[in-house]
Coordinates of C-alpha atoms in Angstrom, one line a residue:
Chain A
M21 CA 81.7 61.6 99.0
Q22 CA 78.6 62.1 101.0
K23 CA 77.6 65.6 101.7
K24 CA 76.4 66.3 105.6
I25 CA 72.6 67.8 105.6
S26 CA 73.8 70.9 107.2
E27 CA 76.2 71.5 104.2
H28 CA 73.0 71.1 101.9
I29 CA 71.3 73.7 104.2
I30 CA 73.7 76.2 104.0
E31 CA 74.5 76.2 100.4
A32 CA 70.5 76.3 99.8
C33 CA 71.0 79.6 102.1
I34 CA 73.8 80.9 99.7
R35 CA 71.7 80.3 96.4
L36 CA 68.8 81.7 98.2
S37 CA 70.8 85.2 99.2
G38 CA 72.0 85.4 95.8
F39 CA 68.2 85.3 94.4
L40 CA 66.8 87.5 97.5
V41 CA 69.1 90.4 95.7
I42 CA 67.5 89.9 92.5
A43 CA 64.1 89.5 94.1
F44 CA 64.7 92.9 96.2
V45 CA 65.1 94.8 92.6
F46 CA 62.1 93.0 90.8
L47 CA 59.8 93.8 94.5
I48 CA 60.9 97.4 94.3
F49 CA 60.0 98.0 90.4
L50 CA 57.2 96.0 91.0
F51 CA 55.5 97.7 94.2
L52 CA 56.2 101.2 92.7
L53 CA 54.7 100.1 89.6
K54 CA 51.5 98.7 91.0
D55 CA 50.9 101.5 93.0
S56 CA 51.7 104.2 89.9
L57 CA 49.2 102.2 87.7
S58 CA 46.6 103.0 90.1
L59 CA 46.8 106.7 89.4
F60 CA 46.5 106.0 85.5
G61 CA 43.5 104.1 86.3
V62 CA 41.7 107.6 87.3
Y63 CA 44.6 110.1 86.0
S64 CA 46.1 110.2 82.7
L65 CA 49.6 109.4 81.7
G66 CA 49.8 112.0 79.8
Q67 CA 48.5 114.8 82.1
F68 CA 51.0 113.4 84.4
L69 CA 53.8 113.1 82.3
F70 CA 53.4 116.6 80.2
G71 CA 51.0 118.6 82.9
T72 CA 52.7 121.7 84.0
N73 CA 50.8 122.0 87.6
W74 CA 51.3 120.3 90.4
L75 CA 48.7 121.2 92.6
P76 CA 47.7 117.9 94.6
V77 CA 45.0 119.8 97.1
S78 CA 43.3 121.6 94.5
E79 CA 40.0 121.0 93.4
P80 CA 40.4 119.1 90.8
P81 CA 43.8 118.0 92.1
K82 CA 46.5 118.4 89.3
F83 CA 49.5 115.9 89.0
G84 CA 51.5 117.5 86.1
M85 CA 55.1 116.5 87.1
V86 CA 57.1 119.1 84.7
P87 CA 57.6 121.5 87.4
L88 CA 59.0 118.6 89.8
L89 CA 61.0 117.5 86.9
L90 CA 62.3 120.5 86.1
G91 CA 63.4 121.4 89.2
S92 CA 65.6 118.3 89.6
I93 CA 67.3 119.0 86.0
Y94 CA 68.3 122.7 87.3
V95 CA 69.8 121.9 90.6
T96 CA 71.5 118.9 89.2
V97 CA 72.6 120.6 86.5
G98 CA 74.0 123.6 88.7
A99 CA 75.5 121.0 91.1
I100 CA 77.6 119.1 87.9
V101 CA 78.7 122.8 86.2
I102 CA 80.4 123.2 89.8
C103 CA 81.6 119.9 90.6
V104 CA 82.8 118.2 87.3
P105 CA 85.6 121.0 86.5
I106 CA 86.5 121.3 90.6
G107 CA 86.0 117.7 91.3
V108 CA 88.4 116.5 87.9
A109 CA 91.1 119.0 88.6
S110 CA 91.4 118.1 92.2
A111 CA 91.2 114.0 91.6
M112 CA 93.8 115.5 88.6
F113 CA 96.2 117.2 91.5
I114 CA 96.1 114.4 94.1
A115 CA 97.3 111.7 91.3
E116 CA 99.7 112.9 89.6
V117 CA 100.9 116.5 91.5
A118 CA 100.5 116.3 95.1
P119 CA 103.3 114.9 97.6
T120 CA 102.3 111.0 99.1
S121 CA 101.9 112.5 102.2
I122 CA 99.6 115.6 101.6
K123 CA 97.8 112.8 98.9
H124 CA 97.0 110.8 102.0
I125 CA 95.9 113.4 104.0
L126 CA 93.4 115.1 101.3
K127 CA 92.2 111.7 100.7
A128 CA 91.1 110.9 104.0
L129 CA 89.4 114.4 104.0
I130 CA 87.3 113.5 101.2
E131 CA 86.9 110.4 103.0
I132 CA 85.0 112.5 105.6
L133 CA 83.1 114.4 103.1
A134 CA 81.5 111.5 102.5
A135 CA 80.4 110.3 105.8
I136 CA 78.8 113.7 106.3
P137 CA 75.1 112.8 106.7
S138 CA 73.1 114.5 103.9
V139 CA 70.7 116.1 106.8
V140 CA 73.7 117.9 108.3
L141 CA 75.0 119.6 105.0
G142 CA 71.3 120.6 104.5
F143 CA 71.4 122.2 108.2
I144 CA 74.4 124.0 107.2
G145 CA 72.7 125.0 104.0
I146 CA 70.0 126.4 106.3
V147 CA 71.5 128.5 109.0
W148 CA 74.6 130.0 106.8
L149 CA 74.9 128.9 103.0
G150 CA 71.3 130.2 102.3
P151 CA 71.7 133.3 104.1
F152 CA 75.1 133.8 102.6
L153 CA 74.2 133.4 99.2
R154 CA 70.7 135.6 99.7
T155 CA 73.3 138.3 101.1
A156 CA 76.2 137.8 98.8
L157 CA 74.0 137.8 95.4
N158 CA 71.2 140.6 96.5
L159 CA 68.4 137.5 96.3
K160 CA 64.7 137.8 98.0
T161 CA 65.4 134.8 99.3
G162 CA 68.4 132.1 99.9
M163 CA 66.3 129.3 99.7
C164 CA 66.8 128.7 96.2
G165 CA 68.1 126.2 93.6
L166 CA 71.5 127.7 93.8
T167 CA 72.1 126.6 97.6
G168 CA 71.0 123.1 96.8
S169 CA 73.3 123.1 93.5
V170 CA 75.8 124.0 96.0
L171 CA 75.5 121.4 98.6
L172 CA 74.6 118.8 96.0
A173 CA 78.3 119.7 94.4
F174 CA 80.2 118.6 97.4
M175 CA 78.0 115.4 98.4
A176 CA 78.8 114.5 94.7
M177 CA 82.6 115.2 95.1
P178 CA 83.8 112.0 96.8
T179 CA 82.1 110.1 94.1
I180 CA 83.7 111.6 91.1
I181 CA 87.1 112.6 92.5
S182 CA 87.9 108.9 93.7
L183 CA 86.7 107.5 90.6
S184 CA 88.3 109.9 88.4
E185 CA 91.6 109.4 90.5
D186 CA 91.2 105.6 90.2
A187 CA 91.0 106.2 86.4
L188 CA 94.1 108.1 86.1
V189 CA 96.5 106.1 88.3
S190 CA 95.4 103.2 86.6
V191 CA 96.5 104.4 83.2
P192 CA 99.9 102.3 82.5
K193 CA 103.1 104.6 83.4
T194 CA 104.9 103.3 80.3
F195 CA 102.2 105.9 78.5
K196 CA 103.8 109.1 80.7
E197 CA 107.4 107.8 80.6
A198 CA 106.9 108.0 76.7
A199 CA 105.3 111.2 76.8
F200 CA 108.3 112.6 79.1
G201 CA 111.1 110.8 76.6
L202 CA 109.7 112.6 74.0
G203 CA 110.7 115.8 76.3
A204 CA 107.3 116.8 77.5
T205 CA 106.7 118.4 80.5
R206 CA 104.4 116.7 83.7
W207 CA 101.7 119.0 82.7
Q208 CA 101.9 118.0 79.3
A209 CA 102.1 114.5 79.9
L210 CA 99.1 114.8 82.2
W211 CA 97.0 117.1 79.9
R212 CA 97.1 115.4 76.8
I213 CA 98.1 112.0 77.5
I214 CA 96.7 110.9 81.1
L215 CA 93.5 112.5 80.8
P216 CA 92.7 111.5 77.4
S217 CA 93.3 107.8 78.3
A218 CA 91.5 107.9 81.6
S219 CA 88.5 109.4 80.2
S220 CA 86.0 106.3 80.3
G221 CA 86.6 106.0 84.3
I222 CA 86.0 109.5 84.8
I223 CA 83.0 109.9 82.5
A224 CA 81.6 106.8 84.6
G225 CA 82.4 109.0 87.8
V226 CA 80.7 111.7 86.7
M227 CA 77.5 109.8 85.8
L228 CA 77.5 108.1 89.1
G229 CA 78.3 111.1 91.0
I230 CA 74.7 112.6 88.8
G231 CA 73.0 109.6 89.5
R232 CA 73.7 110.5 93.2
V233 CA 72.8 114.2 92.7
I234 CA 69.3 113.2 91.1
G235 CA 68.2 111.0 93.8
E236 CA 69.3 113.2 97.2
T237 CA 66.6 114.1 99.0
M238 CA 67.2 115.8 102.2
V239 CA 69.4 118.5 101.3
V240 CA 66.8 119.6 98.8
L241 CA 64.1 119.5 100.7
M242 CA 65.5 121.7 103.6
V243 CA 67.1 124.2 101.1
T244 CA 65.3 124.6 98.1
G245 CA 62.1 126.4 99.3
N246 CA 59.7 124.0 98.0
A247 CA 58.1 125.8 95.4
P248 CA 56.5 123.3 92.8
V249 CA 56.6 125.9 90.4
I250 CA 57.9 125.8 86.7
P251 CA 61.4 127.2 87.7
V252 CA 62.2 129.9 85.5
S253 CA 66.3 130.6 87.1
I254 CA 67.9 129.1 89.4
L255 CA 67.9 131.4 91.7
Q256 CA 64.6 130.9 92.6
P257 CA 62.9 128.4 95.0
L258 CA 61.8 125.2 93.2
R259 CA 61.1 121.9 94.2
T260 CA 63.0 118.4 92.7
L261 CA 61.0 115.0 92.3
T262 CA 62.7 113.8 95.6
A263 CA 61.7 116.3 97.5
T264 CA 58.1 116.6 96.5
I265 CA 57.9 112.6 97.9
A266 CA 59.7 113.2 100.9
G267 CA 57.6 116.4 102.0
E268 CA 54.0 115.4 100.8
M269 CA 53.8 111.4 101.7
G270 CA 53.0 112.7 105.1
E271 CA 49.8 114.4 104.3
A272 CA 48.9 112.1 101.2
V273 CA 45.9 109.9 102.6
S274 CA 47.1 106.4 101.8
G275 CA 45.6 104.8 98.7
S276 CA 44.4 108.6 97.4
E277 CA 45.2 109.9 93.8
H278 CA 47.8 112.0 95.6
Y279 CA 49.4 109.2 97.1
F280 CA 49.7 107.0 93.9
A281 CA 51.1 110.5 92.2
L282 CA 53.8 110.2 94.8
F283 CA 54.4 106.5 93.9
A284 CA 54.8 107.6 90.1
V285 CA 57.1 110.3 90.7
G286 CA 59.0 107.6 92.6
M287 CA 58.6 105.5 89.4
I288 CA 60.2 108.5 86.9
L289 CA 63.2 108.5 90.0
F290 CA 63.9 105.4 89.8
I291 CA 63.8 104.9 85.8
I292 CA 66.0 107.8 85.7
T293 CA 69.0 106.6 88.5
F294 CA 68.6 103.2 86.6
L295 CA 69.4 104.3 83.2
I296 CA 72.2 106.8 85.0
N297 CA 73.6 104.1 86.6
F298 CA 73.4 101.5 83.6
A299 CA 75.5 104.2 81.6
A300 CA 78.1 104.9 84.3
E301 CA 78.7 100.8 84.6
V302 CA 78.7 100.7 80.7
F303 CA 81.5 103.1 80.7
L304 CA 83.4 101.8 83.9
R305 CA 83.5 98.3 81.9
K306 CA 85.1 99.9 79.0
A307 CA 87.5 101.7 81.4
R308 CA 88.9 98.5 83.1
K309 CA 89.5 97.1 79.3
Chain B
M24 CA 112.2 129.5 82.4
N25 CA 110.7 128.5 79.1
G26 CA 106.8 128.8 78.0
A27 CA 106.2 125.0 78.6
K28 CA 107.1 124.9 82.3
M29 CA 105.8 128.0 82.5
R30 CA 102.5 127.1 81.6
E31 CA 103.1 123.6 84.2
K32 CA 103.4 125.7 86.7
V33 CA 100.2 127.7 86.1
A34 CA 98.3 124.7 85.5
F35 CA 99.3 123.1 88.9
I36 CA 98.7 126.0 90.7
I37 CA 95.0 126.2 89.1
L38 CA 94.8 122.1 90.0
G39 CA 95.9 122.8 93.3
F40 CA 93.6 126.0 94.4
A41 CA 90.6 123.6 92.8
T42 CA 91.9 120.8 95.8
L43 CA 91.6 123.8 98.1
L44 CA 88.1 124.5 96.8
V45 CA 87.1 121.2 97.8
V46 CA 88.9 120.7 101.1
L47 CA 88.8 123.9 102.6
P48 CA 84.7 123.9 103.4
I49 CA 85.0 120.2 104.6
I50 CA 87.2 121.7 107.1
L51 CA 85.5 124.7 107.7
T52 CA 82.2 122.6 107.7
I53 CA 83.5 120.6 110.2
F54 CA 84.4 122.9 112.1
Y55 CA 81.6 125.2 112.0
I56 CA 79.2 122.4 113.9
V57 CA 81.9 121.7 116.3
R58 CA 82.8 125.0 117.5
N59 CA 79.0 126.0 117.7
G60 CA 77.7 122.7 119.0
I61 CA 80.2 121.5 121.3
G62 CA 79.0 123.9 124.4
S63 CA 75.8 122.4 124.4
V64 CA 76.3 118.6 124.1
T65 CA 76.2 118.5 128.4
W66 CA 75.6 115.4 130.2
E67 CA 72.1 116.0 130.5
F68 CA 71.9 116.7 126.5
I69 CA 72.8 112.9 125.9
T70 CA 71.2 111.1 128.7
Q71 CA 67.8 113.3 129.2
P72 CA 64.6 112.9 126.8
P73 CA 63.7 116.2 124.8
R74 CA 61.0 118.2 127.4
N75 CA 59.2 121.2 126.5
G76 CA 58.4 120.6 123.1
M77 CA 61.9 119.5 122.1
K78 CA 62.9 123.3 123.2
E79 CA 64.3 121.8 126.2
G80 CA 66.0 118.9 127.8
G81 CA 68.3 116.1 125.5
I82 CA 67.8 113.5 122.7
L83 CA 68.7 110.6 124.4
P84 CA 65.7 108.8 122.6
A85 CA 67.1 109.7 119.6
I86 CA 70.0 108.6 120.2
I87 CA 68.8 105.1 121.6
G88 CA 66.5 104.9 118.4
T89 CA 69.4 105.2 115.8
I90 CA 71.7 102.6 117.9
V91 CA 68.8 100.6 117.9
L92 CA 68.1 100.9 114.0
I93 CA 71.8 100.4 113.2
I94 CA 71.6 96.9 115.1
G95 CA 68.6 96.0 113.8
T96 CA 70.0 96.9 109.9
M97 CA 73.0 94.8 110.7
F98 CA 71.1 91.8 112.0
F99 CA 69.3 91.6 108.6
S100 CA 71.9 93.0 106.3
L101 CA 75.4 91.2 107.0
P102 CA 74.2 87.7 106.8
L103 CA 72.5 88.0 103.7
G104 CA 75.2 90.5 102.1
I105 CA 78.2 88.1 103.3
L106 CA 76.3 84.7 101.9
S107 CA 75.4 86.7 98.6
A108 CA 78.5 87.7 97.7
V109 CA 80.1 83.9 98.7
Y110 CA 77.5 82.9 96.1
L111 CA 79.1 85.4 93.9
V112 CA 82.8 84.5 94.5
E113 CA 82.7 80.8 95.4
Y114 CA 79.8 79.3 93.7
A115 CA 78.5 81.7 91.0
K116 CA 79.2 80.6 87.4
D117 CA 79.0 82.6 84.6
N118 CA 75.3 82.5 84.1
T119 CA 72.3 84.9 83.1
F120 CA 71.7 84.1 86.8
T121 CA 74.6 85.4 88.0
R122 CA 75.0 88.2 85.8
L123 CA 71.7 89.1 86.7
I124 CA 72.7 89.0 90.6
K125 CA 75.8 91.5 89.5
L126 CA 73.3 93.6 87.6
S127 CA 70.9 94.2 90.6
V128 CA 73.7 94.7 93.0
V129 CA 74.7 97.5 90.9
N130 CA 70.9 98.4 90.6
L131 CA 70.5 98.4 94.3
S132 CA 73.6 101.1 94.8
G133 CA 71.9 103.5 92.8
V134 CA 68.5 103.3 93.8
P135 CA 67.9 106.7 95.4
S136 CA 67.3 106.7 99.0
I137 CA 63.8 108.3 98.9
V138 CA 62.7 105.4 96.7
Y139 CA 64.1 102.8 99.4
G140 CA 61.5 104.6 102.0
L141 CA 58.4 104.5 99.1
F142 CA 59.2 100.6 98.9
G143 CA 59.9 99.9 102.3
F144 CA 56.7 101.9 103.0
T145 CA 54.5 99.8 100.6
L146 CA 55.8 96.7 101.3
F147 CA 56.7 96.3 104.9
V148 CA 54.8 99.1 106.7
G149 CA 51.3 98.8 104.7
F150 CA 51.6 94.8 102.5
L151 CA 53.1 93.3 105.5
R152 CA 51.6 95.0 108.4
F153 CA 54.7 95.8 110.1
G154 CA 53.5 99.5 110.7
T155 CA 55.9 102.2 111.0
S156 CA 58.1 100.4 113.2
I157 CA 61.6 99.4 114.0
L158 CA 61.4 96.3 112.1
A159 CA 60.0 97.9 109.1
G160 CA 62.9 100.7 109.3
S161 CA 65.8 98.3 109.8
L162 CA 64.9 96.3 106.8
T163 CA 64.3 99.0 104.7
L164 CA 67.8 100.4 105.6
A165 CA 69.2 97.0 105.1
I166 CA 68.2 96.9 101.9
M167 CA 69.6 99.8 101.2
S168 CA 73.0 98.8 102.7
L169 CA 73.4 95.6 100.8
P170 CA 75.4 96.6 97.8
V171 CA 77.9 97.9 100.0
I172 CA 78.2 95.1 102.3
I173 CA 78.3 92.7 99.1
T174 CA 80.9 94.8 97.0
A175 CA 82.8 94.8 100.2
T176 CA 82.8 90.8 101.2
K177 CA 83.0 90.4 97.3
E178 CA 86.6 92.1 97.1
A179 CA 87.7 90.6 100.0
L180 CA 87.1 87.4 99.4
E181 CA 88.0 87.5 95.9
S182 CA 92.0 88.7 97.4
V183 CA 92.2 85.5 99.3
P184 CA 94.6 83.6 97.0
Y185 CA 93.3 80.7 94.7
S186 CA 95.8 78.6 96.2
F187 CA 94.0 78.5 99.9
R188 CA 91.2 76.7 98.2
E189 CA 93.2 74.3 95.8
I190 CA 95.0 73.2 99.1
S191 CA 91.7 72.6 101.3
L192 CA 89.9 71.0 98.3
S193 CA 92.9 68.8 97.4
L194 CA 92.6 67.7 101.0
G195 CA 89.4 66.2 101.0
A196 CA 87.5 69.3 102.1
T197 CA 84.1 69.8 101.0
K198 CA 83.2 73.3 99.0
W199 CA 81.7 74.6 102.0
Q200 CA 84.3 73.6 104.8
T201 CA 87.1 75.6 102.1
V202 CA 84.8 78.4 102.5
R203 CA 83.9 78.5 105.8
Y204 CA 87.6 77.2 107.3
C205 CA 90.1 78.3 104.3
V206 CA 88.6 81.7 102.6
L207 CA 86.0 83.4 105.2
P208 CA 88.3 84.0 107.9
Y209 CA 90.9 85.5 105.6
A210 CA 88.4 87.9 104.3
V211 CA 86.8 88.8 108.0
P212 CA 88.9 92.1 108.0
G213 CA 87.9 93.5 104.5
I214 CA 84.2 92.4 105.3
L215 CA 84.0 94.0 108.6
T216 CA 85.4 97.5 107.2
G217 CA 82.6 97.3 104.5
T218 CA 80.0 96.8 107.2
V219 CA 80.9 99.2 109.4
L220 CA 81.0 102.0 106.8
S221 CA 77.8 100.7 105.3
L222 CA 75.9 101.1 108.8
S223 CA 77.3 104.5 109.4
R224 CA 75.7 105.8 106.0
A225 CA 72.5 104.1 107.2
A226 CA 73.1 105.6 110.5
G227 CA 73.2 109.1 109.2
E228 CA 70.4 108.5 106.2
T229 CA 67.0 109.9 107.1
A230 CA 64.8 109.6 103.8
P231 CA 64.5 106.0 104.0
I232 CA 63.0 106.3 107.5
L233 CA 60.8 109.1 107.5
F234 CA 57.9 106.9 106.3
T235 CA 59.0 103.9 107.8
V236 CA 60.1 104.2 111.5
A237 CA 61.0 107.5 112.5
A238 CA 58.8 109.2 115.1
F239 CA 58.3 113.1 115.2
Y240 CA 58.4 113.5 119.1
L241 CA 58.9 110.4 121.4
P242 CA 60.1 110.8 124.6
R243 CA 59.8 107.1 126.0
L244 CA 62.3 104.4 124.9
P245 CA 61.1 101.3 122.8
H246 CA 59.7 98.4 123.9
S247 CA 59.5 95.9 120.8
V248 CA 60.7 95.9 117.5
F249 CA 56.9 96.8 116.8
D250 CA 57.2 100.6 118.2
Q251 CA 58.4 103.8 116.3
V252 CA 61.9 105.5 117.3
M253 CA 63.3 108.7 117.1
A254 CA 66.3 108.8 115.4
L255 CA 69.4 111.9 115.2
P256 CA 68.9 112.7 111.6
Y257 CA 65.2 112.6 111.7
H258 CA 65.3 114.8 114.4
L259 CA 67.6 117.0 113.2
Y260 CA 65.7 117.7 110.3
V261 CA 62.4 118.3 112.5
I262 CA 64.1 120.7 114.4
S263 CA 65.6 122.7 111.8
I264 CA 62.5 122.8 109.5
H265 CA 59.3 122.3 111.9
V266 CA 59.8 123.1 115.2
P267 CA 59.5 127.0 115.3
N268 CA 61.6 129.2 117.9
M269 CA 63.9 126.0 118.2
P270 CA 67.2 127.3 120.3
T271 CA 70.0 127.5 117.2
E272 CA 72.7 125.7 120.3
L273 CA 70.6 122.6 120.6
K274 CA 70.4 122.4 116.6
F275 CA 73.9 122.5 116.3
A276 CA 74.7 120.0 119.5
T277 CA 72.6 117.2 117.5
G278 CA 74.1 117.5 114.1
F279 CA 77.5 117.3 116.5
V280 CA 76.3 114.6 118.3
L281 CA 75.7 112.8 115.0
I282 CA 78.6 113.6 113.3
V283 CA 80.8 112.0 115.9
L284 CA 78.6 109.1 116.0
V285 CA 79.0 108.4 112.0
F286 CA 83.0 109.7 112.2
L287 CA 83.4 106.9 115.4
M288 CA 82.2 104.6 113.3
N289 CA 83.9 105.4 110.1
L290 CA 87.2 105.5 112.8
V291 CA 86.6 102.2 113.9
S292 CA 86.5 100.9 110.2
I293 CA 89.7 102.7 109.3
I294 CA 91.3 101.2 112.1
L295 CA 90.1 97.8 111.8
R296 CA 91.6 98.0 108.3
A297 CA 94.6 99.1 109.3
H298 CA 95.0 96.5 112.3
F299 CA 94.2 93.7 110.4
R300 CA 96.7 95.0 107.4
K301 CA 99.5 94.6 109.5
K302 CA 98.7 90.9 110.3
K303 CA 98.0 89.8 106.8
L304 CA 100.1 86.9 106.0
W305 CA 100.7 86.5 102.3

């Protein structure tokens, strides 16, 4: 059977599209790597990775990423501490406790949360949450790590809740029925049987949530106070890896050390999120089995 | 009531309380923006350019800019996303190349938006010399939207029953004819839903457009794809951080318009989904 030329063309396009998806990942990696490596021609890798000062415009400039990495870690840990227990508990409520009608409303609300642009949450942080936390906790400034953590916890909620809920719902019904048959209450079945069985899927959701929190830019840029110093507490102004790129790229002269240092920060972010997402994927595969 | 029943009751109340902690702030946030914003959203606000250092006038250029970027993003990401999903579902064999594509999709969905911004800046703005332009911004947002479109299309294609393909092939149709006439039409609803959703995300993103397209203040409308534009999310960022003495009502009003735009797109996607689900034939 003879294929038409047009069919050959369209099939070539289809293969090309598949190929392009791979190419984009390589291009992102390559372009980040190229510009990051330019930094290490003039600045030592050790000082970048372990330096404790980020002073891009001092003389000589210092590009130690430790303060930024710690800033990211502080904010992320804060967000996870807030959103994992609340998120998993909500998922349990939605999956096992709520009646069907309420379930639909709750799921719709969580979809709405996922749709709110991060810049709007950042704005809420500036006009309301920051000042509120400042008065409530008697802080010097509301623009601090905690404000970022709270907002990021909300941004990660939809990911964590929907994946945990999927995991809980996909636990075979027979598990629950067996538990009921042995006289367990609904709570005992949920806590001792369903939750442990769904753990892989829940961990995957938490991992993806962490990935989302580390990579989020606008919220932390707007509300964490932009202080590139080694943070002592989450109640202080600090600055994350992402906010540094977003905040300084506009001023960095193209081709300068500063410019390359920002790409090196981007490279670090790329590697961190790659590892986290890879781990999440491994847990997801385990959950599907 | 025995102890186990009591514990169940307490536990369920705690779970319900946790859910309330998630849901209540969502409602309050929306309410807060709407209540403070809606009063300043006048006809003038959405049809006039900003005046007097953005402290007066409207946000028309930012609205137009965001719409242009949505169209540009769709132009690049829709064909590419659909074709790669078709490849994965209909053509791919189980080999290293296929696994690499799947891994790439997972990886792309995890790349932080600011890293897309950096990448778009070096590749499109610098290396390919598009400059800070609609073209560079749309391409950056398009690559960012790809994973969602691919995943949605893939699911839509997979949900078309296998027998459709077998019947078409057994009647002598070629592979592509089968895909084009017997699979894709039935996957359209799923594809549309995913696309609209991913475009609504792209519309609300700020980080990828920071260095690739967004203009701080540009009252005129764009003439070509090599122009810069203002964009709603970036505009909200600028007026909340970088413009001193900005009237608060205008910030809320801008946030309100952005939220309405994003929610409208989500609504379209939900309606599409419901509409096609009713018409599903199998």
